[in-house]
Coordinates of C-alpha atoms in Angstrom, one line a residue:
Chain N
X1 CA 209.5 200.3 -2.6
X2 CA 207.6 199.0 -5.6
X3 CA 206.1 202.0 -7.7
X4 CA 204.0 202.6 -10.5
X5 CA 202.6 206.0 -11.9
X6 CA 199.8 203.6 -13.8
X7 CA 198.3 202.3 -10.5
X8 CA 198.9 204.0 -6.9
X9 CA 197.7 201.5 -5.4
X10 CA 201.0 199.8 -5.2
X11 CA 202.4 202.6 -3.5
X12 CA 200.0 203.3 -0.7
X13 CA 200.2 199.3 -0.3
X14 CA 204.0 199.2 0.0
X15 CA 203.8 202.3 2.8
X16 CA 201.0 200.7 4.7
X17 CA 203.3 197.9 5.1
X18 CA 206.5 199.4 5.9
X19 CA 204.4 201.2 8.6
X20 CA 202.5 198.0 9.6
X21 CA 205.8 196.2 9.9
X22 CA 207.0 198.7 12.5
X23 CA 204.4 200.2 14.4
X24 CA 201.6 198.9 16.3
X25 CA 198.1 199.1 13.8
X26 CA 197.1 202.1 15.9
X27 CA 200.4 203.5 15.2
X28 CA 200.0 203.0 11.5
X29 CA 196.6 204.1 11.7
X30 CA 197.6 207.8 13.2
X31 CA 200.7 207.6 10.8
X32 CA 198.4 207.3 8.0
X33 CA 196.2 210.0 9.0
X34 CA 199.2 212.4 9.5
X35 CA 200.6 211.4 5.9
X36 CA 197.3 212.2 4.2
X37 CA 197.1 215.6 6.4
X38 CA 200.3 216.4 5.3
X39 CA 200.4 215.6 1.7
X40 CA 196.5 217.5 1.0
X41 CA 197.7 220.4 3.2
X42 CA 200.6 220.6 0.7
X43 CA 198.7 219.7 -2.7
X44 CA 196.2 222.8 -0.8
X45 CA 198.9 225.3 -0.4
X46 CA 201.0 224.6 -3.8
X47 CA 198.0 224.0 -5.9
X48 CA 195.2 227.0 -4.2
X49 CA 199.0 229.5 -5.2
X50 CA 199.3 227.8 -8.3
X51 CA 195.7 228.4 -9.3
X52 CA 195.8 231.9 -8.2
X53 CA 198.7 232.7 -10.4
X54 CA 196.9 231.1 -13.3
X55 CA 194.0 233.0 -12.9
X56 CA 196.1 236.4 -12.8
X57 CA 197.8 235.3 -16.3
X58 CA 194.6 233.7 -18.0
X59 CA 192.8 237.3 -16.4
X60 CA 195.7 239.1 -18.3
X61 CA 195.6 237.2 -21.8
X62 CA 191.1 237.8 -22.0
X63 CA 192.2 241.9 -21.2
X64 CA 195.0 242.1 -23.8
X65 CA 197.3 242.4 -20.9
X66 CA 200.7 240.4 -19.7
X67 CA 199.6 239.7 -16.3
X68 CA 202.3 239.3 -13.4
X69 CA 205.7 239.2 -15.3
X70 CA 208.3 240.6 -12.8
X71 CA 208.7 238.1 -10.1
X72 CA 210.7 235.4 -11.5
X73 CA 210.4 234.0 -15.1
X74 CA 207.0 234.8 -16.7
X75 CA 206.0 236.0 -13.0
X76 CA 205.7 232.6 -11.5
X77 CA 206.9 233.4 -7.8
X78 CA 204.3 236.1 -7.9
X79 CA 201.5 234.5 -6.0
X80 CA 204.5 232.6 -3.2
X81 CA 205.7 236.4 -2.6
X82 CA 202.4 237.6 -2.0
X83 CA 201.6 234.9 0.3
X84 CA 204.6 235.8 2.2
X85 CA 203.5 239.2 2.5
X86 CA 200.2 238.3 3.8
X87 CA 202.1 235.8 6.3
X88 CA 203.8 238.6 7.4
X89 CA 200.9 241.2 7.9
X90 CA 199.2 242.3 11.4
X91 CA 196.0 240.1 12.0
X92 CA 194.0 243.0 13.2
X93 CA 190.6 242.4 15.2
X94 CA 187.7 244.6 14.9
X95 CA 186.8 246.1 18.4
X96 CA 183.4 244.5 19.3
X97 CA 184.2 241.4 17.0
X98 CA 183.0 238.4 18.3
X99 CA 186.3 237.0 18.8
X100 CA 185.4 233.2 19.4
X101 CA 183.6 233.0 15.9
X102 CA 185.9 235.4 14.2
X103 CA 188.6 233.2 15.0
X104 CA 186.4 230.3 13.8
X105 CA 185.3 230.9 10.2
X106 CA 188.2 230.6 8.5
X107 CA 189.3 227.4 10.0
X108 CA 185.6 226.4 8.9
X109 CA 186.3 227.3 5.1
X110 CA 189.4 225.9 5.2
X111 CA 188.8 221.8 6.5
X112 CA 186.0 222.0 4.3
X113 CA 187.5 222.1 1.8
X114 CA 190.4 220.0 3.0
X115 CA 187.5 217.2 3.7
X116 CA 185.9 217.6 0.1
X117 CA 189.6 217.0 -1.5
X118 CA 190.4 213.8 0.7
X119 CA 187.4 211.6 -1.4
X120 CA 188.6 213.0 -4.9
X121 CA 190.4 209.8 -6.9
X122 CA 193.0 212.0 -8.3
X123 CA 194.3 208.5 -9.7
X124 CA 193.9 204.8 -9.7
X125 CA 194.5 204.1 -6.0
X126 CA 195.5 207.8 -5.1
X127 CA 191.8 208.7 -3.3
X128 CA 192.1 209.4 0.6
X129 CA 188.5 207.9 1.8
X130 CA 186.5 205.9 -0.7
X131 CA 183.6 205.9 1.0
X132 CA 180.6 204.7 -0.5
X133 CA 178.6 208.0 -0.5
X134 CA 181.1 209.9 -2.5
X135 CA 179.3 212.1 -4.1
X136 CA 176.8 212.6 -1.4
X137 CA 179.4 213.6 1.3
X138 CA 181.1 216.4 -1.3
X139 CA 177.6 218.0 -1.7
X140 CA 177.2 217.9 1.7
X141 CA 180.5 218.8 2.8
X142 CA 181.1 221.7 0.8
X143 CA 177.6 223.3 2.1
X144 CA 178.9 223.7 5.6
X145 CA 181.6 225.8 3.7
X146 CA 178.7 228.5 4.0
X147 CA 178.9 228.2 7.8
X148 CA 182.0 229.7 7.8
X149 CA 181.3 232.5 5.3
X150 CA 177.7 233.3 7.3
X151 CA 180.2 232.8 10.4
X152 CA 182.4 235.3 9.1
X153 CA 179.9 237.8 7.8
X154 CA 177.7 237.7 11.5
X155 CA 180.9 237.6 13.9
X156 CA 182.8 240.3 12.3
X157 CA 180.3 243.0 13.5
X158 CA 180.4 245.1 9.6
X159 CA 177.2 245.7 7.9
X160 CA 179.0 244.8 4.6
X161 CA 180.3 241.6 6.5
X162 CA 176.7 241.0 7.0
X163 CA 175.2 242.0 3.7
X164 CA 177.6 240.2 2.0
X165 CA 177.8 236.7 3.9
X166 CA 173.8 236.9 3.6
X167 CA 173.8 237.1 -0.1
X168 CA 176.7 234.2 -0.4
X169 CA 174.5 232.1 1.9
X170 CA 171.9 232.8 0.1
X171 CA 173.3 232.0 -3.4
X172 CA 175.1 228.9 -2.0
X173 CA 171.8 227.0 -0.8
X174 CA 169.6 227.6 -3.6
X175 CA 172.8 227.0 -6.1
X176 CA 173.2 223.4 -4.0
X177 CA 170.4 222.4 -5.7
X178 CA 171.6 222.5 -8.9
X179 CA 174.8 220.8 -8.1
X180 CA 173.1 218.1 -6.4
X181 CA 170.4 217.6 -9.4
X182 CA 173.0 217.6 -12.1
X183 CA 174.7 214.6 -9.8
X184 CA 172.5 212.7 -9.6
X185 CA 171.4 212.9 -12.9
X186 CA 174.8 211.0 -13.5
X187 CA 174.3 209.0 -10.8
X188 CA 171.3 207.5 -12.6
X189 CA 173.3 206.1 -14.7
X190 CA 176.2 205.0 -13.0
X191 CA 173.7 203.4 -10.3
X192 CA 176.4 204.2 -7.5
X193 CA 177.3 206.6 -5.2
X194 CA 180.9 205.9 -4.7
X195 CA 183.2 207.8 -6.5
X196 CA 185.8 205.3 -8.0
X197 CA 182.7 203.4 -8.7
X198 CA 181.6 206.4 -11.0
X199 CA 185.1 206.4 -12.1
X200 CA 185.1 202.7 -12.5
X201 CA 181.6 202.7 -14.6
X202 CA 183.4 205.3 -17.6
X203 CA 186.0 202.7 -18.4
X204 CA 183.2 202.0 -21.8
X205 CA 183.5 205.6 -22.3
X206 CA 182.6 209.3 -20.7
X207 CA 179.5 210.1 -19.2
X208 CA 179.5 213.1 -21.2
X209 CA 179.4 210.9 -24.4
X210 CA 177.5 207.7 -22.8
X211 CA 174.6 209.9 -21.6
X212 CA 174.1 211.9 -24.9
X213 CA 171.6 214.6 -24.3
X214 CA 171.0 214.4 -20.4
X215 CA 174.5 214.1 -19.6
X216 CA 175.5 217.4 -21.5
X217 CA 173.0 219.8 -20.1
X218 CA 173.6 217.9 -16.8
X219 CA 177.0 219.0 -17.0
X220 CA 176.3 222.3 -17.9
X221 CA 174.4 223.1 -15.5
X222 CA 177.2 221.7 -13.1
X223 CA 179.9 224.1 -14.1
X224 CA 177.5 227.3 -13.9
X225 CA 175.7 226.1 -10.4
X226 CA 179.7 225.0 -9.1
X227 CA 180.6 228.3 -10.3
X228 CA 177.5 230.1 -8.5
X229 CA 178.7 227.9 -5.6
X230 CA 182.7 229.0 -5.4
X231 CA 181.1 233.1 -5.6
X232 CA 182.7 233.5 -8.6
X233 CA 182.2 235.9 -11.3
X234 CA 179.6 236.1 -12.7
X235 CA 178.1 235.1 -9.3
X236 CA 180.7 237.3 -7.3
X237 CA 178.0 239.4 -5.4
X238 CA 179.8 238.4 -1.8
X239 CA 182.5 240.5 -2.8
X240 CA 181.1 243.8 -5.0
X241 CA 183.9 246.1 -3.9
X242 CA 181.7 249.2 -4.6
X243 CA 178.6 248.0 -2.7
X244 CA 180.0 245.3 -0.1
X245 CA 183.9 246.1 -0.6
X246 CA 185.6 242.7 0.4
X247 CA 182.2 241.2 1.2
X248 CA 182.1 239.0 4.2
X249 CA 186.1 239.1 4.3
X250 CA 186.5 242.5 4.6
X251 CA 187.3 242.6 8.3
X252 CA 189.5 239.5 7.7
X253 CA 193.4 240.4 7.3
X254 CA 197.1 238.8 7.0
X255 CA 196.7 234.8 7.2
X256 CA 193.1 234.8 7.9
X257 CA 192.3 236.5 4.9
X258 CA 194.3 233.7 3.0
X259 CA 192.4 231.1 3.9
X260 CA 189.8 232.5 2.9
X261 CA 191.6 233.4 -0.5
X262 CA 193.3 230.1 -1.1
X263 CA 189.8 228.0 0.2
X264 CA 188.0 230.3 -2.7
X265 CA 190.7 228.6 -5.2
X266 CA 190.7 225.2 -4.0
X267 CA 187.1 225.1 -3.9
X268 CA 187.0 225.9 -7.7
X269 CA 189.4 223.0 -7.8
X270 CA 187.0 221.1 -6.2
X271 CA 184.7 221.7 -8.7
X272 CA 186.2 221.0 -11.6
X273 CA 187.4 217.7 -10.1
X274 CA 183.9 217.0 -9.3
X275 CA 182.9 217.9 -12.8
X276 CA 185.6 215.8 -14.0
X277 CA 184.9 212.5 -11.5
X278 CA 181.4 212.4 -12.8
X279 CA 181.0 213.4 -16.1
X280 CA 184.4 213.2 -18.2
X281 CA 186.0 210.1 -16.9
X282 CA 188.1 210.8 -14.2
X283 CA 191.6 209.6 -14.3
X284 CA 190.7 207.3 -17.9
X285 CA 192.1 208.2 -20.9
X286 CA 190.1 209.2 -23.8
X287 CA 189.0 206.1 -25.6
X288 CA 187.8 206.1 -28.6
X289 CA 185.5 202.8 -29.6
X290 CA 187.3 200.3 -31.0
X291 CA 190.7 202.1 -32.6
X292 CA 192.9 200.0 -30.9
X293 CA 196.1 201.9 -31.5
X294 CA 194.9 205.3 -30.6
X295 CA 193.8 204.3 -27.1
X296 CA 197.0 201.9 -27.1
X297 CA 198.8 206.0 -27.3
X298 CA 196.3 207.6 -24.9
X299 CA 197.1 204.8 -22.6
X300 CA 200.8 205.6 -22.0
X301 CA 200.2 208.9 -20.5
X302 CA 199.7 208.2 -17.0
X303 CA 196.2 208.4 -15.4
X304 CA 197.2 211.5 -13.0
X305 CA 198.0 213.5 -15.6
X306 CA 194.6 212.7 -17.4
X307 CA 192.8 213.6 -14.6
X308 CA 195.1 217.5 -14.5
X309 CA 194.5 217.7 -17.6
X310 CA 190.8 217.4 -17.9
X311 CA 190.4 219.3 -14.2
X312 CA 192.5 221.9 -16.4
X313 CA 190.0 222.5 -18.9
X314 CA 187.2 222.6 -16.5
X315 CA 188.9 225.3 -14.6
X316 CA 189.6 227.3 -17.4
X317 CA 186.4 226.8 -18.9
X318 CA 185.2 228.5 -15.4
X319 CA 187.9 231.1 -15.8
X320 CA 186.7 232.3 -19.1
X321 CA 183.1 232.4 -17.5
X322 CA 184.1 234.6 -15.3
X323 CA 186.4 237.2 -17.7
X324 CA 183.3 237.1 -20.1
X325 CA 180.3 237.7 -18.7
X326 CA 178.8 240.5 -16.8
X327 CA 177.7 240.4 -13.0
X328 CA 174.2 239.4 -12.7
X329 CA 172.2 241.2 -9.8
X330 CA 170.9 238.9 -6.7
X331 CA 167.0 238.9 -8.1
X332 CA 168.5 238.1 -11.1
X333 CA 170.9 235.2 -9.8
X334 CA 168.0 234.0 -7.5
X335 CA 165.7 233.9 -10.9
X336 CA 168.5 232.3 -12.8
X337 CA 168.4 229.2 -10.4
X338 CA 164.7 229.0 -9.0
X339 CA 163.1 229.4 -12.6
X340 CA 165.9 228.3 -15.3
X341 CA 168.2 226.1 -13.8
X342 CA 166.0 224.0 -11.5
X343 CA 163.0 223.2 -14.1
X344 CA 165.8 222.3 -16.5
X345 CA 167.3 220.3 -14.1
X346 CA 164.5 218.0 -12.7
X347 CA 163.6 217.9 -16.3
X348 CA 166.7 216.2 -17.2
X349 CA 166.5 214.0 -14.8
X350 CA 162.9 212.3 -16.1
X351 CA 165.1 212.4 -19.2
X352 CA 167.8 210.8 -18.2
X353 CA 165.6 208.8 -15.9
X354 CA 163.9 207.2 -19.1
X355 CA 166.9 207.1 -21.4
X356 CA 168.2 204.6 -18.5
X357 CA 165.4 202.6 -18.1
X358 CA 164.9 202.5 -21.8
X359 CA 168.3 201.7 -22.5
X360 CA 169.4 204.3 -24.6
X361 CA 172.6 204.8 -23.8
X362 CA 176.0 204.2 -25.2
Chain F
X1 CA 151.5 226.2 -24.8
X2 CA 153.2 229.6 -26.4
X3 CA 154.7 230.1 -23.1
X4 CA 156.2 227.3 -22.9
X5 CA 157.9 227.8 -26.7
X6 CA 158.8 231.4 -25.4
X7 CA 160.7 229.6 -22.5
X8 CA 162.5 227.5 -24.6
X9 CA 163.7 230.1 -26.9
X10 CA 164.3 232.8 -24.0
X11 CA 166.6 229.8 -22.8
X12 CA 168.3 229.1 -26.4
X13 CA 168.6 233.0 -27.0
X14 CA 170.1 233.5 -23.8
X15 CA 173.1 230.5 -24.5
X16 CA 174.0 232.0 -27.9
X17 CA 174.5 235.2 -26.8
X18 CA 176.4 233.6 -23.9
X19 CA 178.3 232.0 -26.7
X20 CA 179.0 234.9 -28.9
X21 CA 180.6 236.9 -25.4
X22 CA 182.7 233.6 -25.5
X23 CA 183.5 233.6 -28.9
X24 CA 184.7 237.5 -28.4
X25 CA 186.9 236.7 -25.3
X26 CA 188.5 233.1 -26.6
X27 CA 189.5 235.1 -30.0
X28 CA 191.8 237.6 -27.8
X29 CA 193.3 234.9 -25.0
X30 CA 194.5 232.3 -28.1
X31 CA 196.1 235.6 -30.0
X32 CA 198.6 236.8 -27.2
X33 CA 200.5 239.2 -30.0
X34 CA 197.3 241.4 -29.7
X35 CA 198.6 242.3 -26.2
X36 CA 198.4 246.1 -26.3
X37 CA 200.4 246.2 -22.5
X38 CA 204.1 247.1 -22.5
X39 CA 206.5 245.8 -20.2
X40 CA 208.1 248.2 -17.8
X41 CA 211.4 249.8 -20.3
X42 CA 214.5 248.0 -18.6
X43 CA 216.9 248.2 -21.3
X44 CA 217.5 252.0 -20.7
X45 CA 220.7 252.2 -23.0
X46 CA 219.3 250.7 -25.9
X47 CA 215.4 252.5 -25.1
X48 CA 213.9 254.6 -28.2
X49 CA 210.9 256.5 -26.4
X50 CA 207.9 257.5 -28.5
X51 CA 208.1 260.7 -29.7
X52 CA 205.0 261.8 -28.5
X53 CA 205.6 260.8 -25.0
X54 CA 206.1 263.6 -22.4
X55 CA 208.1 263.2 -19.6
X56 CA 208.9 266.8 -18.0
X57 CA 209.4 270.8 -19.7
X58 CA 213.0 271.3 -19.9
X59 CA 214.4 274.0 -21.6
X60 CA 216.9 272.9 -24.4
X61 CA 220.6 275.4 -24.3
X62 CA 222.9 275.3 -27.0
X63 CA 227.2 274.8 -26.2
X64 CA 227.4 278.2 -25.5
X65 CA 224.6 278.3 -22.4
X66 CA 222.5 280.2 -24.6
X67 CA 218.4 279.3 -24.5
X68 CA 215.6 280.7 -26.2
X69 CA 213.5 281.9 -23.7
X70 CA 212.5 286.0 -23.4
X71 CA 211.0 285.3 -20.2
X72 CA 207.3 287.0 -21.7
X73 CA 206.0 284.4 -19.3
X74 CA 203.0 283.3 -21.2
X75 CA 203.8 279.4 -20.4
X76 CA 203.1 280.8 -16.5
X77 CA 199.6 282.3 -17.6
X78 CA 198.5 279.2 -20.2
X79 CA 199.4 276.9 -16.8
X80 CA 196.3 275.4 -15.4
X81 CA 197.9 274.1 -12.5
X82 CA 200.2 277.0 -11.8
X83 CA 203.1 274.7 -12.3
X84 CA 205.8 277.4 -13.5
X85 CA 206.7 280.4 -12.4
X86 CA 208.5 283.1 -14.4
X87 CA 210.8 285.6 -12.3
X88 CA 212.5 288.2 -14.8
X89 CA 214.9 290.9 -14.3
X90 CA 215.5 294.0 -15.8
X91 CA 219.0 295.1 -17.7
X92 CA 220.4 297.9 -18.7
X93 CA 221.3 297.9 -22.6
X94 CA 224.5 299.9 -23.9
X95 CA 222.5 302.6 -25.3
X96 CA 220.5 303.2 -22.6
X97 CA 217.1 301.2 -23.5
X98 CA 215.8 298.9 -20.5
X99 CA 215.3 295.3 -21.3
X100 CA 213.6 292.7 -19.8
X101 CA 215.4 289.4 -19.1
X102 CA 214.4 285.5 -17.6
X103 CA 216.2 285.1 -14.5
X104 CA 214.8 282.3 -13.4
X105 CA 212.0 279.6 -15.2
X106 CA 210.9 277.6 -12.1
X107 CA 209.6 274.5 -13.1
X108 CA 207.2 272.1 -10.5
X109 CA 207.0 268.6 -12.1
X110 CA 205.7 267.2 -8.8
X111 CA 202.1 269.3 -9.4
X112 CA 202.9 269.2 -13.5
X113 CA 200.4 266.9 -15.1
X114 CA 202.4 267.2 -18.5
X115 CA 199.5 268.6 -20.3
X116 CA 201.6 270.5 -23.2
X117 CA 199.9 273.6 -23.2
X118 CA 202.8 275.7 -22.0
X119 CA 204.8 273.9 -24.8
X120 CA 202.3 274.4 -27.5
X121 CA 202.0 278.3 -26.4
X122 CA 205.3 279.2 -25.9
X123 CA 205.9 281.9 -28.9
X124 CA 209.7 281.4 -29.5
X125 CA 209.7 277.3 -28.9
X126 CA 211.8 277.8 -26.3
X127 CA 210.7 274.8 -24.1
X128 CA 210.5 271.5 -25.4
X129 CA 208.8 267.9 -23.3
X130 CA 211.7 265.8 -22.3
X131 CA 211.3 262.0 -22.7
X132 CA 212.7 261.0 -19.2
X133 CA 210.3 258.8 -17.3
X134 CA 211.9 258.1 -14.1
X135 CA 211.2 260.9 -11.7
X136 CA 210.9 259.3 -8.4
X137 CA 213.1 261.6 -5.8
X138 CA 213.7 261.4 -2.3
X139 CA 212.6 265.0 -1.3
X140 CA 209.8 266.6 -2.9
X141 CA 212.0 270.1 -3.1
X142 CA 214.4 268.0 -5.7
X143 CA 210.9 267.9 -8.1
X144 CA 211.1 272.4 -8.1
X145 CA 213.6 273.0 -10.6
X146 CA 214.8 275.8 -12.4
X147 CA 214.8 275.6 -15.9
X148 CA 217.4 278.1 -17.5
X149 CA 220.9 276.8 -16.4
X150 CA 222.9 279.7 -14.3
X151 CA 224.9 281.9 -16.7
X152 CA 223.1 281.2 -19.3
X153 CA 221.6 284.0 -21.4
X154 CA 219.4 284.8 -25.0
X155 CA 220.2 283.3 -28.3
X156 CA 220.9 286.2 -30.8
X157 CA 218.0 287.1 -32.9
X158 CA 214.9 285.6 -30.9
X159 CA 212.3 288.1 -31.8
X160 CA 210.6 289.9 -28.5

């Protein structure tokens, strides 16, 4: 089986023919799908635990504290215990729940966000769907994921279910705005949709740096309205524990209650990915103009580990948001979007817009 | 127009301090030797407690049984959670005088909170903090215990 980290594309090649040469092309067809099922339900599982752990030690280091250190060296079988514990737990129903839609939202959350990681190029040829409305379909996608949560908040028949799914619908659809803006402030530039074509266009160099001024406060406001968007802190009003207690997951336990947990991680994976796709190159390796040698060096690490490394920093960017700043209030989150964020935003893109067509980019 | 200027600088304002919170939290994560946490104290052999950590009252007796308590009972009144109780007896002296003696000094860690006071109060120091830390029992009865071991009776010149 031919195989290079460089380019995936030789891999998924070789296993669609090894498949093609035995089955049917229906048969390969359902293989495939099953394969790509399997192999993001695992990246979910492993990489939502992972996250969570990280979080917990990163949490730990901003406090002064050690963070999970008992389980295993430095902790690290924390999070996989706790999942088995919540595997294990009763899936209790409230009473007058209804049970149809209970049952639903988390399966909601979950696909979502399952959907929104099959178009991510995580490498040259490692991307599940390429379609040519990338970015479009992971705005949209991820805005069903408030379905769910408004599913979960209305069916589980708990006035703090209900508060709290209402103000995390709420903050979701106006932060959407935002998100989408910022994209297609980039998109501007990269005159496609497609997301290996966005890729594809930051071979010359990062949008972050080809886009000067735009580009920056395009990505900045990004990372707050992605962050606004997962119900983070210091956007986590879904889930004030002395208002709302759990928010609309409070009547959620045992497995349930982890999908909602692990979609909460993956979906700031998401985000950072996203933030990485479009503005900071993807899977390409820093460049730097014409120094030869050094992007010679920057080439020989593999493109899958650029694109961990710089979906690293995003996240922990977004985790030292959160164990920074204080909570804002809902007026005050609503007011943050509707009259900072959004002016700024369609702003930038005139900007942007006219940096284009003016040709004053890198 | 000012509006506008006031905008921009509410917005600029609001990133710096933004920044500053940052610049506050980053400092701590990238200097983990400022961890003030402690890990939970596994090496028990080797373990030097702090000295002013307070684990439970015990009441210290020299080799031959012998503690300092009179039984005057004023660690039972300085309590504030009634956690000790003082039972005395009385004894006959050989010429004849009638003396008051601690039979028992019953201790309750399990409503102790390991304040001090009876420690600080106690007029001939006989009852000192211990620097055990692990007190988890089976039955709550096991946390009652009585402090001045059986046989055991007054050092020689404790003052009254």
């Amino acid at each position: 089986m031919a195989f290079s980290i460089y380019d995936f594309s030789t891999l998924t090649q070789s296993i669609h023919d090894g498949l093609s040469s035995r089955l049917s092309p229906t048969g390969t067809l359902a293989m495939e799908w099953a394969i790509v099922g399997i192999v993001i339900l695992l990246f979910v599982a492993v990489f939502g635990l992972f996250l969570v752990y990280a979080e917990r030690k990163v949490c730990a280091f901003f406090q002064q504290r050690l963070g999970p250190m008992r389980v295993g060296p430095w902790g690290l079988v924390q999070t996989i215990a706790d999942f088995i514990k919540l595997l294990m737990k009763e899936l209790i129903q409230p009473a007058r729940a209804d049970k149809f839609l209970y049952n639903l939202a988390p399966f909601i959350v979950i696909i979502v966000t399952f959907l929104a990681i099959s178009v991510i190029p995580f490498a040259k040829g490692l991307q599940a769907f390429d379609f040519d409305i990338g970015v479009f379909f992971v705005t949209s996608i991820t805005a069903v994921g408030v379905i769910g949560i408004l599913l979960a908040g209305w069916s589980s028949n708990n006035k703090y279910s209900l508060i709290g799914a209402m103000r995390s619908g709420a903050q979701i659809i106006s932060y959407e705005l935002s998100v989408g803006l910022s994209l297609i402030t980039i998109v501007i530039m990269a005159g496609t949709l497609q997301l290996s074509g966005i890729v594809e266009a930051q071979r010359a160099g990062w949008f972050i740096y080809r886009g000067h001024i735009p580009a920056i406060i395009a990505f900045f406001v990004f990372v707050i309205a992605g962050t606004a968007e997962t119900n983070r802190g210091p956007f986590d009003l879904a889930e004030a524990e002395s208002e709302l207690t759990a928010g609309f997951h409070t009547e959620y336990s045992g497995i349930k209650f982890a999908f909602f947990f692990l979609a909460e991680y993956v979906n700031l994976f998401i985000v950072s990915a996203m933030a990485t796709t479009v503005f900071l190159g993807g899977w390409m390796a820093l460049h730097v103009g014409n120094l030869e040698g050094f992007n010679h060096v920057m080439d020989l690490l593999p493109p899958v580990f650029w694109f961990f490394i710089k979906v690293f920093f995003v996240i922990f960017l977004i985790m030292w948001f959160k164990w920074t700043f204080p909570r804002l209030r809902i007026d005050q989150i609503l007011t943050l979007e509707w009259k900072f964020l959004l002016p700024i935003n369609l702003f930038n893109i005139i900007l942007m817009t006219v940096i284009v067509l003016l040709g004053w980019h890198f | 127009m000012s509006a506008i200027w006031k905008y921009i600088s509410d917005v600029l304002k609001g990133i710096w301090t933004l920044i500053q919170g940052m610049r506050i939290t980053g400092y701590y994560f990238f200097r983990p030797r400022l961890i003030v946490t402690q890990q939970y104290p596994e090496n028990r052999r080797t373990l030097e407690m702090f000295e002013r950590f307070r684990g439970e009252v015990t009441m210290p007796h020299n080799e031959n049984n012998e503690h300092r308590c009179t039984g005057c009972g004023i660690c039972e009144i300085s309590c504030p959670n009634g956690s000790i109780e003082i039972i005395t007896a009385t004894v006959l002296l050989p010429d004849g005088k009638k003396k008051r003696i601690i039979d028992k000094h019953i201790y309750h860690l399990g409503m102790c909170s390991l304040c001090n006071l009876c420690v600080k109060n106690c007029p001939s120091d006989a009852i000192v903090m211990a620097q055990t830390f692990e007190h988890a029992v089976w039955d709550r009865t096991q946390l009652t215990k009585v402090l001045n071991r059986p046989g055991s009776k007054i050092m020689e010149g404790v003052k009254e």
